[in-house]
């Protein structure tokens, strides 16, 4: 038997001012988008902003539904909108942020497994990494260089045939 460690580099910023100008803009756009989330059931609003290689920023926020599983997370609203509006344009980065009516979210909001899987498909298609920036409402910002970092052993289209 062999054992292998899988690790990745996480950059931790204490405050937004430590980020580059474009990263600050991406994060504040995600914060603005968060406010328009429709989250009457969870009271947990998530905002996402996607930076494309053509310089455009596309936003998303969580859209809930009385039939709970019919709702969609902010990250998928954002990347699907980017794919719909700018097909073939690579995604460079995504910023994700969350707030709650019930408590102060002071730790970085991590994307759910379904969103990681959805985002990684764009990364695999475009063959360039998508960096991820995470923040709560306050507190530190986590950044990693690639979605693959936070979804090791990911499923991909390569499993669907043997070619
Ligand atoms: N949510 C997101 O928007 N993104 C995630 O990655 C995790 C969860 C939303 C879904 C639901 O509207 C609320 O947060 C509570 O789960």
Short mmCIF file of N, CA, C and O and ligand atoms in Angstrom, two decimals, residues 38-39 42-47 61-64 71-76 96 109-113 115-116, ligand 1:
data_model
loop_
_atom_site.label_atom_id
_atom_site.label_comp_id
_atom_site.label_asym_id
_atom_site.label_seq_id
_atom_site.Cartn_x
_atom_site.Cartn_y
_atom_site.Cartn_z
N UNK A 38 -32.38 36.01 -3.05
CA UNK A 38 -33.74 35.71 -2.60
C UNK A 38 -33.61 34.52 -1.66
O UNK A 38 -33.47 33.37 -2.11
N UNK A 39 -33.56 34.80 -0.36
CA UNK A 39 -33.28 33.73 0.61
C UNK A 39 -34.23 33.81 1.82
O UNK A 39 -33.80 33.87 2.97
N UNK A 42 -33.80 30.39 4.26
CA UNK A 42 -32.58 30.17 5.07
C UNK A 42 -32.12 31.45 5.76
O UNK A 42 -31.33 31.40 6.70
N UNK A 43 -32.55 32.60 5.25
CA UNK A 43 -32.02 33.89 5.74
C UNK A 43 -30.52 34.01 5.54
O UNK A 43 -29.85 34.80 6.21
N UNK A 44 -29.97 33.18 4.65
CA UNK A 44 -28.54 33.16 4.38
C UNK A 44 -28.34 33.63 2.95
O UNK A 44 -28.67 32.92 2.00
N UNK A 45 -27.84 34.85 2.81
CA UNK A 45 -27.66 35.43 1.48
C UNK A 45 -26.22 35.25 1.00
O UNK A 45 -25.29 35.60 1.73
N UNK A 46 -26.09 34.74 -0.21
CA UNK A 46 -24.77 34.52 -0.79
C UNK A 46 -24.66 35.34 -2.08
O UNK A 46 -25.61 35.42 -2.86
N UNK A 47 -23.49 35.96 -2.28
CA UNK A 47 -23.24 36.69 -3.52
C UNK A 47 -21.98 36.14 -4.17
O UNK A 47 -21.03 35.74 -3.48
N UNK A 61 -26.50 35.36 -7.28
CA UNK A 61 -26.85 35.28 -5.86
C UNK A 61 -27.80 34.11 -5.68
O UNK A 61 -28.37 33.62 -6.66
N UNK A 62 -27.95 33.62 -4.44
CA UNK A 62 -28.79 32.43 -4.28
C UNK A 62 -30.26 32.77 -4.47
O UNK A 62 -30.73 33.81 -4.04
N UNK A 63 -30.94 31.89 -5.15
CA UNK A 63 -32.35 32.04 -5.48
C UNK A 63 -33.08 30.82 -4.91
O UNK A 63 -32.98 29.72 -5.45
N UNK A 64 -33.79 31.05 -3.79
CA UNK A 64 -34.45 29.93 -3.12
C UNK A 64 -35.85 29.71 -3.67
O UNK A 64 -36.34 30.50 -4.48
N UNK A 71 -34.28 25.55 -5.57
CA UNK A 71 -33.46 26.77 -5.51
C UNK A 71 -32.07 26.51 -6.06
O UNK A 71 -31.69 25.38 -6.35
N UNK A 72 -31.33 27.60 -6.26
CA UNK A 72 -29.97 27.45 -6.78
C UNK A 72 -28.99 28.36 -6.02
O UNK A 72 -29.34 29.47 -5.63
N UNK A 73 -27.79 27.86 -5.84
CA UNK A 73 -26.73 28.60 -5.15
C UNK A 73 -26.22 29.77 -6.01
O UNK A 73 -26.27 29.72 -7.25
N UNK A 74 -25.66 30.76 -5.32
CA UNK A 74 -25.14 31.96 -5.96
C UNK A 74 -24.05 31.64 -6.99
O UNK A 74 -24.02 32.22 -8.08
N UNK A 75 -23.16 30.73 -6.65
CA UNK A 75 -22.01 30.43 -7.52
C UNK A 75 -22.47 29.87 -8.86
O UNK A 75 -21.94 30.19 -9.92
N UNK A 76 -23.49 28.97 -8.78
CA UNK A 76 -23.96 28.38 -10.03
C UNK A 76 -24.76 29.38 -10.85
O UNK A 76 -24.66 29.40 -12.08
N UNK A 96 -16.72 34.94 -3.61
CA UNK A 96 -17.95 34.44 -2.96
C UNK A 96 -18.03 35.04 -1.56
O UNK A 96 -17.03 35.06 -0.82
N UNK A 109 -17.05 32.00 3.53
CA UNK A 109 -18.14 31.13 3.08
C UNK A 109 -17.61 30.18 2.00
O UNK A 109 -17.20 30.63 0.93
N UNK A 110 -17.66 28.90 2.28
CA UNK A 110 -17.12 27.91 1.34
C UNK A 110 -18.19 27.44 0.38
O UNK A 110 -19.33 27.21 0.79
N UNK A 111 -17.87 27.30 -0.90
CA UNK A 111 -18.86 26.80 -1.85
C UNK A 111 -19.22 25.34 -1.58
O UNK A 111 -18.36 24.54 -1.18
N UNK A 112 -20.49 24.99 -1.80
CA UNK A 112 -20.92 23.61 -1.57
C UNK A 112 -20.31 22.69 -2.63
O UNK A 112 -19.76 23.15 -3.63
N UNK A 113 -20.44 21.41 -2.41
CA UNK A 113 -19.86 20.43 -3.33
C UNK A 113 -20.42 20.53 -4.73
O UNK A 113 -19.69 20.40 -5.72
N UNK A 115 -21.54 23.17 -6.22
CA UNK A 115 -20.98 24.36 -6.88
C UNK A 115 -19.52 24.11 -7.28
O UNK A 115 -19.10 24.51 -8.36
N UNK A 116 -18.76 23.45 -6.43
CA UNK A 116 -17.36 23.13 -6.79
C UNK A 116 -17.35 22.29 -8.08
O UNK A 116 -16.54 22.52 -8.98
N1 LIG B 1 -25.77 28.54 -0.78
C1 LIG B 1 -25.12 29.15 -1.82
O1 LIG B 1 -25.64 30.08 -2.45
N2 LIG B 1 -23.87 28.72 -2.11
C2 LIG B 1 -23.24 27.69 -1.50
O2 LIG B 1 -22.18 27.29 -1.94
C3 LIG B 1 -23.82 27.09 -0.31
C4 LIG B 1 -25.21 27.47 0.01
C5 LIG B 1 -27.14 28.96 -0.49
C6 LIG B 1 -28.18 27.93 -0.83
C7 LIG B 1 -29.31 28.33 0.10
O3 LIG B 1 -30.08 29.32 -0.55
C8 LIG B 1 -28.61 28.93 1.29
O4 LIG B 1 -27.28 29.24 0.87
C9 LIG B 1 -28.56 28.03 2.52
O5 LIG B 1 -28.04 26.80 2.19
#
